[in-house]
Amino acid sequence: MTTTTDAPPVPHVNRPFLLPSLYAGNARSVMERGVLATAKTNWLIVVSGFFEPVFYLLAMGIGLGSYIGAIQVPGGHSIPYAAYIAPALLAVAAMNGAVFDSTWNVFFKMNFGKLYDGMLATSLGPFDVALGEIMLALARGFVYACGFMIVMQVLGLNLAWTAILALPAVVLIAFAFASFGMGITSYMKTFQQMDWINFIMLPMFLLSATFYPLSVYPDWMQWAIQAMPLWHGVELVRSLTTGLVTSALLWHVLYFAVMVLVGMTLTTRRLKSLFLD
Amino acid sequence: MPAPVISATELTKKYKDFAAVDGISFEIASGESFGFLGPNGAGKSTTMRMIGAVSTRTAGDLSVIGLDPNQYGPEIRSQLGVVPQEDNLDTELKVRDNLIVYGRYFGLPHSYLGPKADELLEFAQLTEKAKARVDDLSGGMKRRLTIARALINNPRIMMLDEPTTGLDPQARHILWDRLFRLKERGTTLVLTTHYMDEAEQLCDRLVVIDKGTIMAEGSPASLIKQYSTREVVELRFGSDRNAAAATKLESLAERIEVLPDRILVYSDNGDAALQKAHELGLNPLTSLVRRSSLEDVFLRLTGRSLIE
Ligand SMILES: Nc1ncnc2c1ncn2[C@@H]1O[C@H](COP(=O)(O)OP(=O)(O)OP(=O)(O)O)[C@@H](O)[C@H]1O
Ligand SMILES: [Mg+2]
């Protein structure tokens, strides 16, 4: 046997400029692993995640919407009810997908599997693991968003060309929720603590100007809701699909950018202290 | 001795106030196979994790392939093959996918990983199980898969934390054989064990550690020579007569150890010592003359037996 001629490739680590000992520039492998594992075990959850907002849209937008008719939006325009809630449902779908992937999924891996132990014994750093898991959540969110946009297009609910920009917006929203969600999850030890996530998600879903304008609330409640991330997501996507674009968009984008930054920092730090103590 | 691939000076790991590893120093040469031998809680795994750049030292110096693990974790880990004490295989993936995906974590290309995975499955005698679920493997098979997985990146150093604990004798011998082949190919082996026979089989050199400190260092043969006699006679008199017999035996050997169930008589000539015991009128229920082992070294150094 001649083994000297074809020397096996030796793993080579590019030392990145940022976070050199925490990042090896190989988040993609973590994402690949997730795709492979999901394809074999969790695909039903993935599929059901797509239909959930579609059912909401049909039931509330088309069904309930036929009683409600048009709805007044700021600037004096009025749009059909279905076109009003569809972008909100899109933002909610992005949030839900990202949160599921980055919280429950990650919670199980951290507390019941030894997956991250194994990953961090390779040349991967904690930042690769965090980024890889989050990119997986994004990829899923993106696929959902594309599917839902097609449904919206078919139903004639995309009112402006700017609707196409809702796709990157959804990815940004998912990125923010996923990184923040994973950061929070890394601190959780028990199922009871995980229930807090649902406790926050449900009211956020129902109240964030999803089904009716914020103006129905008293002032103090409007402020509280505007502090929540989902409201920013709903406003961002809605203004893009309806074409009522204002400079307020930039604030929403900034809000999510900060969330991404905080979430990624939290997650990387926490993974380092948990698995590279 | 070739330049060391791992060197530690006063290496220390503290958890709060408790020193799990308490200022140990050692050097491991390239191609050497080096063992950490010690009882439960000695600090073996903690040391391995610091070398493997997955645990940060509290004090002291450590260099692995010439790099400081605090700064160069990914670079160091890329050259290591790690077999942790507890298997952490990916249970959501099939056996062969475990190898491929792990190789991807090192950034290796699919074109290389496919054939390499098949070669390693062969090496670990798991070819038939390529498509099986990890949970369906036996303990020994999982261990072999973990070792195969650790080899996917052609590591310069293999870190094996109790590679054969919990395996039956046959499975242990298969594993030893595989590790021996790696050693022949020039891979540096670093392993922990609390099995004497394993240390004697696999290690060129070892340190005996207890309570986070190094008690002795050397090759298995030299340690036995230094801390024990050539042979040992094991005598059992029954638990109530052991003490009485012990006082009589003291005169006829260099050293004796009284354990709860038996007396160990250390002598360079075991048969002669046994003969003398009979002449003293001592009639043990059973007697056994054997060669001295690392177990005897450990007993001498700590006053305790290794596996409690
Ligand atoms: N994360 C931790 N936090 C606190 N104490 C720890 C931690 N890890 C290990 N220890 C303590 O450090 C000591 C050494 O542990 P270690 O796992 O290194 O022992 P070991 O020699 O590998 O033992 P064993 O043969 O049982 O595997 C033990 O007393 C253990 O309780
Ligand atoms: Mg251990």
Coordinates of C-alpha atoms and ligand atoms in Angstrom, one line a residue:
Chain A
M1 CA 0.0 0.0 0.0
T2 CA 1.4 3.4 -0.9
T3 CA 0.1 6.0 1.4
T4 CA 2.9 8.4 1.0
T5 CA 1.9 9.7 -2.4
D6 CA -1.5 11.2 -1.6
A7 CA -1.1 13.0 1.7
P8 CA -4.5 13.4 3.4
P9 CA -5.7 16.9 3.7
V10 CA -4.9 18.4 7.1
P11 CA -7.6 20.6 8.6
H12 CA -6.7 24.2 8.2
V13 CA -8.1 26.9 10.4
N14 CA -8.2 30.4 9.0
R15 CA -7.7 32.7 11.9
P16 CA -10.4 35.3 11.6
F17 CA -9.8 38.9 12.5
L18 CA -12.8 39.0 14.8
L19 CA -13.1 36.6 17.8
P20 CA -10.1 34.6 16.8
S21 CA -10.3 31.9 19.5
L22 CA -14.1 31.7 19.4
Y23 CA -14.6 31.5 15.7
A24 CA -13.2 29.3 12.9
G25 CA -15.2 30.6 10.0
N26 CA -17.1 27.3 9.6
A27 CA -20.6 27.9 10.8
R28 CA -21.8 26.3 7.5
S29 CA -20.9 22.8 8.8
V30 CA -23.1 23.2 11.8
M31 CA -25.9 24.3 9.5
E32 CA -25.4 21.3 7.2
R33 CA -25.6 19.0 10.2
G34 CA -28.9 20.6 11.1
V35 CA -30.3 20.1 7.7
L36 CA -29.3 16.5 7.7
A37 CA -30.7 15.8 11.1
T38 CA -34.0 17.7 10.4
A39 CA -34.5 15.8 7.1
K40 CA -34.3 12.6 9.1
T41 CA -36.4 13.4 12.1
N42 CA -38.3 16.7 12.4
W43 CA -39.6 17.3 8.9
L44 CA -43.2 17.1 10.0
I45 CA -42.8 20.1 12.3
V46 CA -41.1 21.9 9.5
V47 CA -44.0 21.3 7.1
S48 CA -46.7 22.2 9.7
G49 CA -44.9 25.5 10.4
F50 CA -45.6 26.5 6.9
F51 CA -49.3 25.8 6.9
E52 CA -50.1 27.5 10.2
P53 CA -50.0 31.1 9.0
V54 CA -51.8 30.1 5.8
F55 CA -54.7 28.7 7.8
Y56 CA -54.8 31.9 9.9
L57 CA -54.9 33.9 6.7
L58 CA -57.7 31.9 5.2
A59 CA -59.8 31.9 8.4
M60 CA -59.3 35.4 9.6
G61 CA -58.3 37.3 6.5
I62 CA -60.7 35.9 4.0
G63 CA -63.4 34.6 6.4
L64 CA -63.6 37.3 9.1
G65 CA -62.3 39.9 6.6
S66 CA -65.5 39.6 4.5
Y67 CA -67.5 41.0 7.5
I68 CA -64.9 43.7 8.3
G69 CA -64.2 45.0 4.8
A70 CA -61.5 47.6 4.5
I71 CA -59.4 49.0 7.2
Q72 CA -58.0 52.5 7.7
V73 CA -54.2 52.8 7.9
P74 CA -52.1 55.9 8.7
G75 CA -52.0 58.3 5.9
G76 CA -55.7 58.1 5.1
H77 CA -55.4 55.0 3.0
S78 CA -57.7 52.1 3.4
I79 CA -56.8 48.5 2.4
P80 CA -58.7 45.2 2.5
Y81 CA -58.6 43.4 5.8
A82 CA -56.8 40.4 4.4
A83 CA -54.0 42.6 3.0
Y84 CA -53.8 44.2 6.4
I85 CA -53.2 41.0 8.4
A86 CA -51.2 39.0 5.8
P87 CA -47.9 40.8 6.4
A88 CA -48.4 40.6 10.1
L89 CA -48.9 36.8 9.8
L90 CA -45.7 36.7 7.7
A91 CA -43.8 38.4 10.5
V92 CA -45.3 36.1 13.1
A93 CA -44.4 33.0 11.0
A94 CA -40.8 34.3 10.8
M95 CA -40.8 34.8 14.6
N96 CA -42.3 31.4 15.4
G97 CA -40.0 29.4 13.2
A98 CA -36.9 31.2 14.5
V99 CA -38.0 30.9 18.1
F100 CA -38.8 27.2 17.8
D101 CA -35.4 26.4 16.3
S102 CA -33.4 28.6 18.6
T103 CA -35.2 27.9 21.9
W104 CA -36.7 24.4 22.3
N105 CA -34.4 22.8 19.8
V106 CA -31.3 24.4 21.4
F107 CA -32.6 23.7 24.9
F108 CA -32.8 20.0 24.2
K109 CA -29.4 19.9 22.7
M110 CA -27.8 21.8 25.6
N111 CA -29.4 19.9 28.4
F112 CA -30.1 16.4 27.1
G113 CA -27.7 15.8 24.3
K114 CA -24.0 16.1 24.2
L115 CA -24.0 17.5 20.7
Y116 CA -22.3 20.8 21.5
D117 CA -19.7 19.0 23.6
G118 CA -18.8 17.0 20.5
M119 CA -18.8 20.0 18.2
L120 CA -16.6 22.1 20.4
A121 CA -14.0 19.4 20.6
T122 CA -13.3 20.0 16.9
S123 CA -11.8 23.1 15.4
L124 CA -15.2 24.8 15.7
G125 CA -15.6 27.7 18.1
P126 CA -18.7 28.7 20.1
F127 CA -19.4 31.4 17.6
D128 CA -19.5 28.9 14.7
V129 CA -22.0 26.8 16.7
A130 CA -24.2 29.8 17.5
L131 CA -24.1 31.2 14.0
G132 CA -24.7 27.8 12.4
E133 CA -27.8 27.0 14.5
I134 CA -29.1 30.5 13.9
M135 CA -28.5 30.3 10.1
L136 CA -30.5 27.1 10.1
A137 CA -33.4 28.9 11.7
L138 CA -33.1 31.7 9.1
A139 CA -33.0 29.3 6.2
R140 CA -36.3 27.8 7.5
G141 CA -37.8 31.2 8.0
F142 CA -36.8 32.2 4.5
V143 CA -38.4 29.2 2.9
Y144 CA -41.6 29.8 4.9
A145 CA -41.6 33.4 3.9
C146 CA -41.2 32.6 0.2
G147 CA -44.1 30.2 0.3
F148 CA -46.3 32.6 2.1
M149 CA -45.4 35.4 -0.3
I150 CA -46.5 33.2 -3.1
V151 CA -49.9 32.6 -1.4
M152 CA -50.2 36.4 -0.8
Q153 CA -49.4 37.1 -4.5
V154 CA -52.0 34.6 -5.6
L155 CA -54.6 36.1 -3.4
G156 CA -53.8 39.6 -4.6
L157 CA -52.6 40.8 -1.2
N158 CA -49.3 42.2 -2.3
L159 CA -50.3 45.8 -3.0
A160 CA -46.9 47.2 -4.1
W161 CA -43.6 46.2 -5.8
T162 CA -41.8 46.9 -2.5
A163 CA -43.4 43.6 -1.3
I164 CA -40.4 41.8 -2.7
L165 CA -38.3 43.6 0.0
A166 CA -40.4 41.8 2.7
L167 CA -38.3 38.7 2.0
P168 CA -35.0 40.2 3.3
A169 CA -37.0 41.9 6.0
V170 CA -38.3 38.6 7.2
V171 CA -34.8 37.1 7.3
L172 CA -33.7 40.0 9.4
I173 CA -36.6 39.5 11.8
A174 CA -35.9 35.8 12.0
F175 CA -32.2 36.5 12.7
A176 CA -33.1 38.9 15.5
F177 CA -35.5 36.5 17.2
A178 CA -33.2 33.5 16.7
S179 CA -30.1 35.0 18.1
F180 CA -31.9 36.6 21.0
G181 CA -33.9 33.4 21.6
M182 CA -30.7 31.3 21.7
G183 CA -29.0 33.7 24.0
I184 CA -31.9 33.5 26.5
T185 CA -32.2 29.8 26.1
S186 CA -28.6 29.2 27.0
Y187 CA -29.4 30.5 30.5
M188 CA -32.4 28.2 31.0
K189 CA -32.1 25.0 33.0
T190 CA -35.6 23.7 33.4
F191 CA -38.8 23.2 31.5
Q192 CA -40.6 25.7 33.7
Q193 CA -38.3 28.4 32.7
M194 CA -38.9 27.5 29.0
D195 CA -42.6 28.0 29.5
W196 CA -41.9 31.7 30.0
I197 CA -41.1 31.9 26.4
N198 CA -44.6 30.9 25.4
F199 CA -45.9 33.2 28.1
I200 CA -44.3 36.1 26.3
M201 CA -44.9 34.9 22.7
L202 CA -48.6 34.5 22.8
P203 CA -49.7 38.0 24.0
M204 CA -47.0 39.4 21.7
F205 CA -48.7 37.6 18.8
L206 CA -52.2 38.7 19.6
L207 CA -51.5 42.3 20.6
S208 CA -48.7 43.6 18.3
A209 CA -51.1 45.3 15.8
T210 CA -51.4 42.0 14.2
F211 CA -55.2 42.0 13.7
Y212 CA -56.1 45.6 14.2
P213 CA -54.4 49.0 14.4
L214 CA -52.5 50.0 17.5
S215 CA -54.8 53.1 17.9
V216 CA -57.5 51.1 19.7
Y217 CA -55.3 50.9 22.8
P218 CA -54.7 53.6 25.4
D219 CA -51.4 55.5 25.2
W220 CA -49.5 53.6 27.8
M221 CA -50.3 50.3 26.2
Q222 CA -49.3 51.6 22.8
W223 CA -45.9 52.4 24.2
A224 CA -45.5 49.0 25.8
I225 CA -46.3 47.2 22.6
Q226 CA -44.0 49.5 20.6
A227 CA -41.2 48.4 22.8
M228 CA -41.8 44.7 21.8
P229 CA -39.9 43.3 18.9
L230 CA -42.9 41.8 17.1
W231 CA -44.6 45.1 16.6
H232 CA -41.5 46.3 14.7
G233 CA -41.6 43.3 12.6
V234 CA -45.3 43.7 11.8
E235 CA -44.9 47.3 10.9
L236 CA -41.8 46.7 8.8
V237 CA -43.3 43.9 6.7
R238 CA -46.7 45.6 6.4
S239 CA -45.3 48.9 5.1
L240 CA -43.3 46.9 2.5
T241 CA -46.2 44.8 1.2
T242 CA -48.7 47.6 1.2
G243 CA -46.2 50.1 -0.2
L244 CA -46.8 52.7 2.5
V245 CA -43.1 53.2 3.1
T246 CA -41.8 55.9 5.5
S247 CA -38.5 56.7 7.1
A248 CA -39.8 54.9 10.3
L249 CA -38.6 51.7 8.5
L250 CA -35.1 52.5 9.4
W251 CA -35.9 52.5 13.1
H252 CA -37.4 49.1 12.8
V253 CA -34.3 47.8 11.0
L254 CA -32.1 49.4 13.7
Y255 CA -34.1 47.8 16.4
F256 CA -33.5 44.3 14.9
A257 CA -29.8 45.0 14.3
V258 CA -29.4 45.7 18.0
M259 CA -31.3 42.6 18.9
V260 CA -29.0 40.5 16.7
L261 CA -25.9 42.1 18.2
V262 CA -27.1 41.5 21.8
G263 CA -28.3 38.0 21.1
M264 CA -25.1 36.9 19.3
T265 CA -22.9 38.3 22.1
L266 CA -25.0 36.7 24.8
T267 CA -25.0 33.3 23.0
T268 CA -21.3 33.2 22.2
R269 CA -20.3 34.2 25.8
R270 CA -22.6 31.7 27.3
L271 CA -21.6 28.8 25.0
K272 CA -18.0 29.6 25.9
S273 CA -18.6 29.5 29.6
L274 CA -20.8 26.3 29.4
F275 CA -18.6 24.2 27.1
L276 CA -15.2 25.8 27.3
D277 CA -15.2 26.6 31.0
Chain B
M1 CA 14.0 12.9 23.1
P2 CA 12.2 14.7 20.2
A3 CA 10.7 18.1 20.9
P4 CA 7.7 17.9 23.1
V5 CA 4.2 18.2 21.5
I6 CA 2.6 18.9 24.8
S7 CA 4.3 20.6 27.8
A8 CA 2.8 21.7 31.1
T9 CA 4.3 23.6 33.9
E10 CA 2.6 23.9 37.3
L11 CA -0.7 23.4 35.4
T12 CA -3.6 24.1 37.8
K13 CA -7.4 24.0 37.5
K14 CA -9.6 25.2 40.3
Y15 CA -13.3 25.0 40.7
K16 CA -14.1 27.7 43.2
D17 CA -11.6 26.8 46.0
F18 CA -11.2 23.2 45.1
A19 CA -8.1 22.4 43.1
A20 CA -9.1 19.5 40.7
V21 CA -5.6 19.7 39.2
D22 CA -3.0 21.1 41.5
G23 CA 0.2 22.2 39.8
I24 CA 1.3 19.3 37.6
S25 CA 4.2 19.5 35.2
F26 CA 5.0 17.0 32.4
E27 CA 6.2 16.8 28.8
I28 CA 5.0 14.5 26.1
A29 CA 7.2 13.8 23.1
S30 CA 6.0 13.4 19.5
G31 CA 5.1 9.8 18.8
E32 CA 5.1 8.9 22.4
S33 CA 2.2 7.2 24.2
F34 CA 1.7 8.8 27.5
G35 CA -0.7 7.8 30.3
F36 CA -2.4 9.4 33.3
L37 CA -3.0 6.7 35.8
G38 CA -5.1 7.5 38.9
P39 CA -8.3 6.7 40.9
N40 CA -11.7 8.4 40.5
G41 CA -11.5 12.1 41.0
A42 CA -7.8 12.3 40.6
G43 CA -8.0 15.0 38.0
K44 CA -7.4 12.9 34.8
S45 CA -10.3 14.2 32.8
T46 CA -9.8 17.7 33.9
T47 CA -6.2 17.6 32.7
M48 CA -7.3 16.0 29.4
R49 CA -9.8 18.8 28.8
M50 CA -7.3 21.5 29.4
I51 CA -4.9 19.9 26.9
G52 CA -7.8 19.5 24.5
A53 CA -8.5 23.3 24.7
V54 CA -12.0 22.9 26.0
S55 CA -11.2 23.9 29.5
T56 CA -9.4 27.0 30.6
R57 CA -6.5 26.6 33.1
T58 CA -6.6 28.6 36.3
A59 CA -2.8 28.9 36.6
G60 CA 0.4 27.6 35.2
D61 CA 1.7 27.2 31.6
L62 CA 0.5 24.9 28.9
S63 CA 1.6 24.5 25.3
V64 CA 0.1 22.1 22.8
I65 CA 1.7 21.7 19.4
G66 CA 3.6 24.8 20.4
L67 CA 0.5 26.9 20.9
D68 CA -1.3 28.3 24.0
P69 CA -4.8 26.8 24.3
N70 CA -6.2 30.0 25.7
Q71 CA -5.5 31.8 22.4
Y72 CA -5.5 29.1 19.8
G73 CA -8.4 26.8 20.7
P74 CA -9.6 26.1 17.1
E75 CA -6.0 25.6 15.8
I76 CA -5.1 23.2 18.5
R77 CA -8.3 21.2 18.3
S78 CA -7.9 20.8 14.6
Q79 CA -4.8 18.7 15.3
L80 CA -6.4 16.5 18.0
G81 CA -8.5 13.4 18.0
V82 CA -10.6 13.4 21.1
V83 CA -12.3 10.4 22.7
P84 CA -14.1 11.7 25.7
Q85 CA -14.8 9.7 28.8
E86 CA -18.5 9.6 27.9
D87 CA -19.5 9.0 24.3
N88 CA -21.1 12.1 22.7
L89 CA -22.0 10.7 19.3
D90 CA -24.7 12.5 17.4
T91 CA -27.8 10.3 18.0
E92 CA -29.8 12.1 15.3
L93 CA -27.5 10.9 12.6
K94 CA -26.7 7.5 11.2
V95 CA -23.3 5.8 12.0
R96 CA -21.6 6.8 8.7
D97 CA -23.0 10.3 8.8
N98 CA -21.6 10.8 12.2
L99 CA -18.1 10.4 10.7
I100 CA -18.8 12.7 7.7
V101 CA -20.5 15.5 9.7
Y102 CA -17.7 15.4 12.2
G103 CA -15.2 15.8 9.5
R104 CA -17.1 18.8 8.1
Y105 CA -16.7 20.5 11.5
F106 CA -13.0 20.4 10.7
G107 CA -13.7 22.0 7.4
L108 CA -12.7 18.9 5.4
P109 CA -14.2 18.4 1.9
H110 CA -16.8 15.8 1.1
S111 CA -14.6 14.3 -1.6
Y112 CA -12.1 13.4 1.1
L113 CA -14.6 12.4 3.8
G114 CA -16.5 9.8 1.8
P115 CA -13.7 7.4 1.3
K116 CA -12.1 8.2 4.6
A117 CA -15.3 7.4 6.5
D118 CA -15.5 4.0 4.7
E119 CA -11.8 3.3 5.6
L120 CA -12.5 4.2 9.3
L121 CA -15.6 2.1 9.5
E122 CA -13.5 -0.8 8.2
F123 CA -10.8 0.0 10.8
A124 CA -13.4 0.1 13.6
Q125 CA -15.1 -3.1 12.3
L126 CA -18.4 -1.3 11.8
T127 CA -18.8 -1.5 8.0
E128 CA -22.0 -3.5 8.3
K129 CA -23.4 -0.9 10.7
A130 CA -22.8 2.1 8.4
K131 CA -26.5 2.8 8.0
A132 CA -27.5 1.9 11.6
R133 CA -28.8 4.3 14.2
V134 CA -26.3 5.2 16.8
D135 CA -28.7 4.2 19.6
D136 CA -28.8 0.7 18.2
L137 CA -25.1 0.1 18.7
S138 CA -23.6 -1.9 21.6
G139 CA -21.4 -0.1 24.1
G140 CA -18.3 -1.5 22.5
M141 CA -19.4 -0.5 19.1
K142 CA -20.1 3.1 20.2
R143 CA -16.7 3.3 21.7
R144 CA -15.1 2.1 18.5
L145 CA -17.2 4.6 16.5
T146 CA -16.1 7.4 18.8
I147 CA -12.5 6.4 18.2
A148 CA -13.0 6.2 14.4
R149 CA -14.7 9.6 14.6
A150 CA -11.7 11.0 16.4
L151 CA -9.4 9.9 13.5
I152 CA -11.4 11.6 10.8
N153 CA -9.0 14.6 10.7
N154 CA -5.8 12.6 10.8
P155 CA -4.9 14.0 14.2
R156 CA -1.3 14.3 15.3
I157 CA -2.4 13.6 18.9
M158 CA -5.1 11.2 20.1
M159 CA -6.6 12.1 23.4
L160 CA -8.3 9.0 24.9
D161 CA -10.1 9.4 28.2
E162 CA -10.6 5.9 29.7
P163 CA -11.0 4.4 26.2
T164 CA -12.0 0.9 27.4
T165 CA -13.9 1.5 30.6
G166 CA -17.1 -0.6 30.7
L167 CA -16.1 -2.9 27.8
D168 CA -15.8 -6.7 28.0
P169 CA -12.3 -8.2 27.7
Q170 CA -12.7 -9.1 24.1
A171 CA -13.8 -5.6 23.1
R172 CA -10.9 -4.2 25.1
H173 CA -8.4 -6.3 23.3
I174 CA -9.8 -5.2 19.9
L175 CA -9.5 -1.6 21.0
W176 CA -6.0 -2.1 22.3
D177 CA -5.0 -3.6 19.0
R178 CA -6.4 -0.6 17.1
L179 CA -4.6 1.9 19.4
F180 CA -1.4 -0.1 18.9
R181 CA -1.7 0.3 15.2
L182 CA -2.1 4.1 15.5
K183 CA 1.0 4.2 17.7
E184 CA 2.9 2.3 15.0
R185 CA 1.9 4.9 12.5
G186 CA 3.5 7.6 14.7
T187 CA 0.4 9.1 16.2
T188 CA 1.0 10.5 19.7
L189 CA -1.3 8.9 22.2
V190 CA -2.4 10.5 25.4
L191 CA -4.6 8.4 27.6
T192 CA -6.1 8.1 31.0
T193 CA -7.0 4.8 32.7
H194 CA -7.5 3.2 36.0
Y195 CA -6.6 -0.1 34.6
M196 CA -3.1 -1.3 35.3
D197 CA -2.9 -3.8 32.5
E198 CA -4.0 -1.1 30.1
A199 CA -1.3 1.3 31.2
E200 CA 1.3 -1.5 31.0
Q201 CA 0.1 -2.5 27.5
L202 CA -0.2 0.9 25.9
C203 CA 2.0 3.4 27.7
D204 CA 5.6 4.1 27.0
R205 CA 5.6 6.5 30.0
L206 CA 3.1 7.5 32.5
V207 CA 2.4 9.6 35.5
V208 CA 0.5 8.4 38.6
I209 CA -1.8 11.1 39.8
D210 CA -3.8 11.3 42.9
K211 CA -5.8 14.3 44.3
G212 CA -4.6 16.5 41.4
T213 CA -0.9 16.0 42.0
I214 CA 1.7 13.8 40.4
M215 CA 2.9 11.0 42.6
A216 CA 5.4 9.4 40.3
E217 CA 6.6 9.4 36.7
G218 CA 8.3 6.9 34.5
S219 CA 7.9 3.9 32.2
P220 CA 5.7 1.1 33.6
A221 CA 8.8 -1.1 34.1
S222 CA 10.9 1.5 35.8
L223 CA 8.0 2.5 38.1
I224 CA 7.6 -1.1 39.1
K225 CA 11.3 -1.4 39.7
Q226 CA 11.5 1.7 41.7
Y227 CA 8.4 1.3 43.9
S228 CA 7.9 -2.4 44.1
T229 CA 9.7 -5.7 44.1
R230 CA 10.0 -8.1 41.2
E231 CA 7.3 -10.4 42.6
V232 CA 4.4 -10.4 44.9
V233 CA 2.8 -13.2 47.0
E234 CA -0.9 -12.9 47.7
L235 CA -2.0 -14.8 50.7
R236 CA -5.5 -15.2 52.1
F237 CA -6.0 -16.4 55.6
G238 CA -9.6 -15.4 56.0
S239 CA -10.4 -12.0 57.4
D240 CA -10.1 -12.8 61.1
R241 CA -6.7 -14.4 60.8
N242 CA -5.1 -11.9 58.5
A243 CA -3.8 -9.5 61.2
A244 CA -2.2 -12.3 63.3
A245 CA -0.5 -13.7 60.2
A246 CA 0.8 -10.3 59.2
T247 CA 2.9 -9.8 62.2
K248 CA 4.7 -13.1 61.6
L249 CA 5.2 -12.3 57.9
E250 CA 6.9 -9.0 58.4
S251 CA 10.2 -10.6 59.1
L252 CA 10.5 -12.5 55.8
A253 CA 9.9 -9.8 53.2
E254 CA 11.0 -6.4 52.2
R255 CA 7.5 -5.0 52.8
I256 CA 4.0 -6.3 53.3
E257 CA 0.6 -4.7 52.7
V258 CA -2.4 -5.8 54.7
L259 CA -5.6 -5.4 52.7
P260 CA -9.1 -6.2 54.0
D261 CA -9.2 -9.5 52.2
R262 CA -5.6 -10.5 51.7
I263 CA -2.0 -9.9 52.5
L264 CA 0.6 -8.9 49.9
V265 CA 4.1 -9.9 50.5
Y266 CA 6.7 -8.1 48.4
S267 CA 9.8 -10.0 47.6
D268 CA 12.1 -10.4 44.6
N269 CA 11.7 -14.2 44.9
G270 CA 8.1 -15.0 45.4
D271 CA 8.4 -18.8 45.6
A272 CA 11.1 -18.6 48.2
A273 CA 9.0 -16.2 50.3
L274 CA 6.0 -18.5 50.1
Q275 CA 8.2 -21.4 51.1
K276 CA 9.4 -19.5 54.1
A277 CA 5.8 -18.7 55.1
H278 CA 5.0 -22.4 55.1
E279 CA 8.1 -23.0 57.2
L280 CA 6.8 -20.5 59.7
G281 CA 3.8 -22.7 60.1
L282 CA 1.4 -20.3 58.3
N283 CA -1.1 -22.1 56.2
P284 CA -2.9 -19.7 53.9
L285 CA -6.3 -20.7 52.5
T286 CA -5.1 -19.6 49.1
S287 CA -1.7 -18.3 47.8
L288 CA -0.6 -16.8 44.5
V289 CA 2.8 -15.7 43.3
R290 CA 2.6 -13.1 40.6
R291 CA 4.7 -10.4 38.9
S292 CA 4.5 -7.0 40.4
S293 CA 2.2 -4.5 38.6
L294 CA 1.4 -0.9 38.5
E295 CA -1.4 -1.6 41.0
D296 CA 1.4 -2.4 43.5
V297 CA 3.1 0.9 42.6
F298 CA -0.1 2.8 43.3
L299 CA -0.6 1.0 46.6
R300 CA 2.9 1.9 47.7
L301 CA 2.6 5.5 46.7
T302 CA -0.8 6.3 48.2
G303 CA -1.6 3.5 50.6
R304 CA -4.8 2.9 48.8
S305 CA -5.7 0.5 46.0
L306 CA -6.6 2.1 42.7
I307 CA -10.1 0.8 42.2
E308 CA -12.0 1.2 45.4
Ligands
LIG1 N1 -17.2 21.3 36.3 C1 -16.8 20.9 37.5 N2 -17.2 21.7 38.6 C2 -16.8 21.3 39.8 N3 -15.9 20.3 40.1 C3 -15.5 19.6 39.1 C4 -15.9 19.8 37.8 N4 -15.3 18.9 37.0 C5 -14.6 18.1 37.8 N5 -14.7 18.5 39.1 C6 -14.0 17.9 40.2 O1 -12.7 17.8 40.0 C7 -12.1 16.5 40.5 C8 -11.4 15.8 39.4 O2 -12.4 15.4 38.4 P1 -11.9 14.6 37.1 O3 -13.2 14.4 36.3 O4 -10.8 15.3 36.4 O5 -11.5 13.2 37.7 P2 -11.0 11.9 37.0 O6 -9.6 11.6 37.4 O7 -11.2 12.0 35.5 O8 -11.9 10.8 37.6 P3 -12.7 9.6 37.0 O9 -11.7 8.4 37.0 O10 -13.8 9.4 37.9 O11 -13.1 9.9 35.6 C9 -13.3 15.8 41.0 O12 -13.3 15.9 42.4 C10 -14.5 16.4 40.5 O13 -15.6 16.4 41.4
MG2 MG -12.4 11.1 34.2

